[in-house]
Coordinates of C-alpha atoms and ligand atoms in Angstrom, one line a residue:
M225 CA 324.3 197.5 176.0
S226 CA 320.6 196.8 176.6
A227 CA 319.0 193.5 175.7
L228 CA 317.1 193.1 172.5
L229 CA 313.7 192.9 174.3
E230 CA 313.4 194.5 177.6
L231 CA 310.3 194.9 179.8
S232 CA 310.9 197.1 182.8
Q233 CA 308.4 197.3 185.6
V234 CA 305.5 196.8 183.2
G235 CA 302.0 197.1 184.5
V236 CA 299.0 196.1 182.3
A237 CA 295.3 196.7 182.7
I238 CA 292.2 195.9 180.8
G239 CA 289.6 198.5 181.6
K240 CA 289.9 199.1 185.4
V241 CA 291.3 195.7 186.1
A242 CA 295.0 195.5 186.8
L243 CA 296.3 192.2 185.4
L244 CA 300.1 192.5 185.3
D245 CA 302.1 194.1 188.1
R246 CA 305.6 195.4 187.5
I247 CA 306.9 192.7 185.2
S248 CA 310.6 193.0 184.4
L249 CA 312.3 190.6 182.0
S250 CA 314.7 190.7 179.1
V251 CA 315.8 188.4 176.3
D252 CA 318.8 188.8 174.1
R253 CA 320.1 187.3 170.8
R254 CA 321.2 183.7 170.9
Q255 CA 319.1 183.3 174.1
I256 CA 316.0 181.4 175.0
L257 CA 313.9 182.8 177.8
G258 CA 311.2 180.5 179.0
L259 CA 308.1 182.3 180.4
V260 CA 306.3 179.9 182.5
G261 CA 303.2 179.7 184.8
E262 CA 299.9 178.0 185.0
S263 CA 297.0 179.0 182.8
G264 CA 295.8 182.5 183.8
S265 CA 299.2 183.6 185.2
G266 CA 299.5 186.4 182.6
K267 CA 301.9 184.9 180.1
S268 CA 299.9 185.8 177.0
L269 CA 299.3 189.3 178.2
T270 CA 303.0 189.7 178.7
A271 CA 303.5 188.6 175.1
M272 CA 300.8 191.0 173.9
A273 CA 302.6 193.8 175.8
A274 CA 305.9 192.9 174.1
L275 CA 304.3 192.9 170.7
G276 CA 302.5 196.2 171.3
L277 CA 299.2 194.3 170.6
L278 CA 297.3 195.1 173.9
P279 CA 295.0 197.6 172.2
L280 CA 293.5 194.7 170.2
I281 CA 292.0 193.3 173.4
G282 CA 291.2 196.7 175.0
G283 CA 294.3 196.5 177.2
R284 CA 297.1 199.0 177.8
V285 CA 300.5 199.4 179.5
T286 CA 299.8 201.4 182.7
E287 CA 303.3 201.8 183.9
G288 CA 306.9 200.9 183.1
C289 CA 308.3 200.5 179.6
V290 CA 308.8 198.0 176.8
R291 CA 311.9 198.5 174.7
F292 CA 312.9 196.7 171.6
D293 CA 316.5 197.1 170.5
G294 CA 316.7 200.1 172.8
Q295 CA 313.6 201.8 171.4
D296 CA 310.6 202.6 173.6
M297 CA 307.6 201.0 171.9
A298 CA 305.2 203.5 173.5
A299 CA 307.0 206.3 171.6
M300 CA 306.5 204.6 168.3
T301 CA 303.6 205.3 165.9
D302 CA 301.2 202.5 165.1
G303 CA 302.8 202.1 161.7
Q304 CA 306.3 201.7 163.3
R305 CA 305.0 199.1 165.7
R306 CA 303.3 197.2 162.8
A307 CA 306.5 197.3 160.8
L308 CA 308.4 195.9 163.8
R309 CA 306.0 192.9 164.0
G310 CA 306.7 190.6 161.2
R311 CA 309.9 192.3 160.1
R312 CA 311.9 192.2 163.4
I313 CA 309.6 190.2 165.7
G314 CA 308.0 187.0 164.6
F315 CA 305.0 185.7 166.5
V316 CA 304.0 182.0 166.8
T317 CA 300.6 181.4 168.3
Q318 CA 299.2 178.4 170.3
N319 CA 296.6 177.5 167.7
P320 CA 298.0 177.5 164.1
M321 CA 294.5 177.7 162.6
T322 CA 294.1 181.2 164.0
A323 CA 297.3 182.3 162.1
L324 CA 296.5 180.5 158.8
D325 CA 293.9 181.4 156.2
P326 CA 291.9 178.2 155.5
V327 CA 291.2 179.2 151.9
Q328 CA 294.7 180.3 150.8
R329 CA 297.5 177.9 149.7
I330 CA 300.3 177.5 152.2
G331 CA 303.0 178.8 149.9
E332 CA 301.1 182.0 149.2
Q333 CA 300.6 182.7 152.9
V334 CA 304.4 182.4 153.6
D335 CA 305.4 184.3 150.4
V336 CA 303.3 187.3 151.4
V337 CA 305.4 187.9 154.6
S338 CA 308.7 188.1 152.7
R339 CA 307.1 190.2 149.9
L340 CA 305.7 192.6 152.4
H341 CA 308.6 192.8 154.9
L342 CA 311.6 192.2 152.6
G343 CA 310.2 193.6 149.4
L344 CA 310.9 190.4 147.5
S345 CA 309.4 189.7 144.0
R346 CA 306.8 187.0 143.6
S347 CA 309.3 184.4 142.3
A348 CA 312.0 185.3 144.8
A349 CA 309.5 185.0 147.6
S350 CA 308.3 181.6 146.5
A351 CA 311.9 180.3 146.2
R352 CA 312.6 181.6 149.7
T353 CA 309.4 179.9 151.0
L354 CA 310.6 176.5 149.7
D355 CA 314.0 177.1 151.2
L356 CA 312.4 177.9 154.6
L357 CA 310.1 174.9 154.5
T358 CA 313.1 172.7 153.7
Q359 CA 315.1 174.2 156.6
L360 CA 312.1 173.3 158.9
R361 CA 312.5 169.7 157.8
I362 CA 309.2 169.7 156.0
P363 CA 309.2 166.7 153.5
E364 CA 308.1 167.4 149.9
A365 CA 308.2 171.2 150.5
A366 CA 306.8 172.0 147.0
A367 CA 303.7 169.8 147.5
V368 CA 303.1 171.3 151.0
A369 CA 303.4 174.8 149.6
D370 CA 300.7 173.9 147.1
A371 CA 298.4 172.5 149.8
F372 CA 295.6 174.1 151.8
P373 CA 295.9 174.2 155.7
H374 CA 293.2 171.5 156.2
Q375 CA 295.4 169.0 154.2
L376 CA 298.2 169.2 156.8
S377 CA 298.6 167.6 160.3
G378 CA 298.7 169.9 163.4
G379 CA 302.5 169.5 163.7
M380 CA 303.0 170.5 160.0
K381 CA 300.6 173.5 160.3
Q382 CA 302.6 174.7 163.4
R383 CA 305.9 174.4 161.3
I384 CA 304.2 176.6 158.6
V385 CA 303.3 179.2 161.3
I386 CA 307.0 179.1 162.4
A387 CA 308.0 179.6 158.7
M388 CA 305.7 182.6 158.5
A389 CA 307.3 184.0 161.7
L390 CA 310.7 183.5 160.2
A391 CA 309.9 184.8 156.7
G392 CA 310.6 188.4 157.6
E393 CA 314.0 187.5 159.0
P394 CA 313.2 188.6 162.5
D395 CA 315.7 189.1 165.3
L396 CA 313.2 187.9 168.0
I397 CA 310.5 185.2 168.0
I398 CA 307.8 185.2 170.5
A399 CA 306.2 181.8 170.7
D400 CA 303.0 181.5 172.9
E401 CA 302.6 177.9 173.9
P402 CA 303.6 176.7 170.4
T403 CA 303.2 173.0 171.1
T404 CA 300.3 172.8 173.5
A405 CA 297.9 171.5 170.9
L406 CA 300.3 168.9 169.6
D407 CA 301.1 165.3 170.7
V408 CA 304.3 164.7 172.7
T409 CA 306.6 163.5 169.8
V410 CA 305.6 166.4 167.6
Q411 CA 306.1 168.8 170.5
A412 CA 309.6 167.6 171.0
Q413 CA 310.4 168.1 167.2
I414 CA 309.0 171.6 167.2
I415 CA 310.9 172.5 170.4
Q416 CA 314.1 171.1 168.8
I417 CA 313.5 173.2 165.6
L418 CA 313.1 176.4 167.6
G419 CA 316.2 175.6 169.6
R420 CA 318.2 175.0 166.4
L421 CA 317.0 178.3 164.9
V422 CA 318.3 180.2 167.9
R423 CA 321.7 178.6 167.6
D424 CA 322.0 178.7 163.8
R425 CA 320.5 182.2 163.2
G426 CA 321.4 183.9 166.4
L427 CA 317.7 184.6 167.1
A428 CA 316.3 185.6 170.5
L429 CA 313.4 183.5 171.6
L430 CA 310.7 184.2 174.1
L431 CA 309.2 180.8 174.6
I432 CA 305.9 180.8 176.6
T433 CA 304.9 177.5 178.1
H434 CA 303.2 176.0 181.1
D435 CA 305.6 173.0 181.0
M436 CA 308.8 173.2 183.1
G437 CA 310.0 170.1 181.2
V438 CA 310.2 172.2 178.0
V439 CA 312.0 174.9 180.0
A440 CA 314.6 172.4 181.3
Q441 CA 315.1 171.0 177.8
V442 CA 315.8 174.2 175.8
C443 CA 315.8 177.4 177.8
D444 CA 318.8 179.4 179.0
R445 CA 316.8 181.5 181.4
V446 CA 313.4 181.2 183.0
A447 CA 310.9 183.7 184.2
V448 CA 308.1 182.3 186.4
L449 CA 304.8 184.2 186.5
Y450 CA 302.1 183.8 189.1
A451 CA 298.9 185.8 189.2
G452 CA 300.3 188.7 187.2
R453 CA 303.5 189.0 189.1
L454 CA 307.0 187.7 188.6
A455 CA 307.7 185.0 191.2
E456 CA 311.3 184.1 190.2
E457 CA 313.7 184.8 187.3
G458 CA 317.2 183.6 186.4
P459 CA 319.4 181.1 184.7
V460 CA 317.8 177.6 184.2
G461 CA 320.6 175.4 185.7
P462 CA 320.8 177.1 189.2
I463 CA 317.1 177.7 189.5
F464 CA 316.2 174.0 188.7
A465 CA 318.9 172.9 191.2
A466 CA 317.7 175.2 194.0
P467 CA 314.5 177.2 193.3
A468 CA 314.1 180.1 195.7
H469 CA 310.3 180.4 195.3
P470 CA 307.9 177.7 196.4
Y471 CA 305.9 178.1 193.3
T472 CA 308.9 177.5 191.1
A473 CA 309.7 174.4 193.2
A474 CA 306.1 173.2 192.8
L475 CA 306.2 173.6 189.0
I476 CA 309.4 171.7 188.8
G477 CA 307.8 169.0 191.0
C478 CA 305.0 168.7 188.3
I479 CA 307.5 167.6 185.6
P480 CA 306.6 163.9 184.9
Q481 CA 309.6 161.8 185.7
E482 CA 310.6 158.9 183.4
G483 CA 309.2 155.7 184.7
M484 CA 306.5 157.5 186.6
A485 CA 303.0 156.0 186.0
R486 CA 300.6 158.3 184.1
G487 CA 298.3 160.0 186.5
S488 CA 300.9 160.1 189.3
L489 CA 301.9 163.6 188.2
R490 CA 301.7 165.8 191.2
G491 CA 299.5 168.8 190.4
I492 CA 299.6 172.0 192.6
P493 CA 296.5 172.0 194.8
G494 CA 294.2 175.0 194.3
A495 CA 294.1 177.4 191.3
V496 CA 295.5 180.8 190.1
P497 CA 293.2 183.5 191.7
S498 CA 291.1 185.7 189.4
A499 CA 292.3 189.2 188.8
L500 CA 289.1 190.4 190.4
A501 CA 290.1 188.7 193.7
F502 CA 293.8 188.7 194.1
P503 CA 294.7 187.8 197.7
P504 CA 296.5 190.5 199.7
G505 CA 300.2 190.1 200.5
C506 CA 301.9 187.4 198.5
R507 CA 299.3 186.2 195.9
F508 CA 300.6 182.6 196.3
H509 CA 299.9 182.5 200.0
P510 CA 296.6 180.5 199.9
R511 CA 298.4 177.7 198.1
C512 CA 301.8 178.0 199.8
P513 CA 303.0 175.4 202.4
R514 CA 305.5 178.0 203.8
A515 CA 303.0 180.9 204.2
T516 CA 303.1 182.9 207.4
D517 CA 301.3 186.0 208.7
L518 CA 304.0 188.2 207.0
C519 CA 303.1 186.5 203.6
R520 CA 299.4 187.2 204.1
A521 CA 299.9 190.9 204.9
T522 CA 302.9 192.1 202.9
V523 CA 303.8 191.9 199.2
P524 CA 307.2 190.2 199.0
P525 CA 309.7 192.3 197.0
L526 CA 311.6 190.8 194.1
L527 CA 315.2 190.5 195.4
A528 CA 318.5 189.0 194.2
R529 CA 318.5 185.3 195.2
G530 CA 321.3 183.0 194.1
E531 CA 322.1 183.9 190.4
G532 CA 318.6 185.2 189.8
R533 CA 315.8 187.1 191.6
A534 CA 312.8 185.9 193.5
A535 CA 309.8 187.4 195.3
C536 CA 309.4 185.4 198.5
H537 CA 309.6 186.2 202.2
H538 CA 310.9 182.7 203.0
P539 CA 313.0 181.7 200.0
G540 CA 314.9 178.7 199.0
H541 CA 315.2 175.3 200.6
G542 CA 316.0 173.4 197.4
A543 CA 313.8 171.6 194.9
G544 CA 312.6 168.9 197.4
A545 CA 311.4 171.2 200.0
V546 CA 307.8 171.7 198.8
P547 CA 305.4 168.8 199.2
Ligands
ADP285 N1 290.7 190.1 177.0 C1 290.7 190.0 178.3 N2 289.8 190.6 179.1 C2 289.7 190.4 180.4 N3 290.6 189.7 181.1 C3 291.5 189.0 180.4 C4 291.7 189.2 179.0 N4 292.7 188.4 178.6 C5 293.2 187.9 179.8 N5 292.5 188.3 180.8 C6 292.8 187.9 182.2 O1 294.2 188.1 182.5 C7 294.8 187.0 183.2 C8 296.0 186.5 182.5 O2 295.6 186.0 181.3 P1 296.6 185.4 180.2 O3 297.7 186.3 180.0 O4 295.8 185.0 179.0 O5 297.2 184.1 181.0 P2 298.0 182.9 180.5 O6 298.5 183.2 179.1 O7 299.2 182.8 181.4 O8 297.1 181.7 180.6 C9 293.7 186.0 183.4 O9 293.1 186.2 184.7 C10 292.6 186.4 182.4 O10 291.3 186.1 182.9
SF4_286 S1 306.1 185.0 200.3 FE1 305.3 183.5 201.7 S2 303.4 182.7 200.7 FE2 304.6 183.8 199.2 S3 305.7 182.2 198.2 FE3 307.0 183.0 199.8 S4 306.7 181.7 201.6 FE4 305.0 181.3 200.2
MG287 MG1 298.1 182.1 177.3

């Protein structure tokens, strides 16, 4: 049986610029897939492709296929795709203020999702909203439902966006850096809430983050993106124990360790290249301590490595191998 969400060999372009190159990943019920990579790697575009939202930013799928519950999203009508979002796929954005209407009460904004997608009456929807807010451990749910967004903290607003994503009783949640704007304590609470929803409701979660620490905390599998290509993908335990790809190893090396002084966090030297100037061969080669002439000339194929897959000509020497 196929996974709930499946991207096979998906290419994405905006105008003439190819931004994603043959991305394959899948996420199933009761599973959290972490999609990770530095800013500019292509994480949000992957989410937009999965949501069928690329046309909003002038983008399109150029090759490959996105399937939800076995159905090819390209074969659906706009109306069918719209019905899928909200009803079966919930979306949590990085900035809650873009998802919330500043002049409408919180309760009404959550109600409208279950009225639209589940056909609930006004009173049934507002009872359900209070129930959802309570489940998300929002204190004084009734008062919060009566409030306007500006009266709530950032962490509380993000819980409301999660409530909206859940209100249609979706099977899949796509959360694009849901905690990036929040402080560390609130981040941990939101991540815990998402993890619990997956366990209690059997949801599938595609969790986009640039933080390998978050992946280590809650994800079952991880997909590492670099410059629009998949660098490595597989189960979290084995990959963290022995990453095959130097970029994965470097991202793991960036997780701040307990007791480490602030500022001693090891960044990865250099930056993700622009899509207008992707380097030939392996796109990571200008930053890679293992790069050889082969890497500079030839694109590394994505091959089975350990329990996962990696795209590297010189894979795997364990987590400590990359400076
Ligand atoms: N609307 C757009 N128009 C042109 N280029 C874009 C657009 N959105 C994203 N890109 C480019 O695509 C690449 C990946 O972007 P994105 O998916 O937003 O990365 P991430 O979410 O990992 O930070 C970046 O190089 C970015 O400049
Ligand atoms: S293919 Fe070469 S440059 Fe690319 S990650 Fe592997 S060793 Fe580094
Ligand atoms: Mg993004």
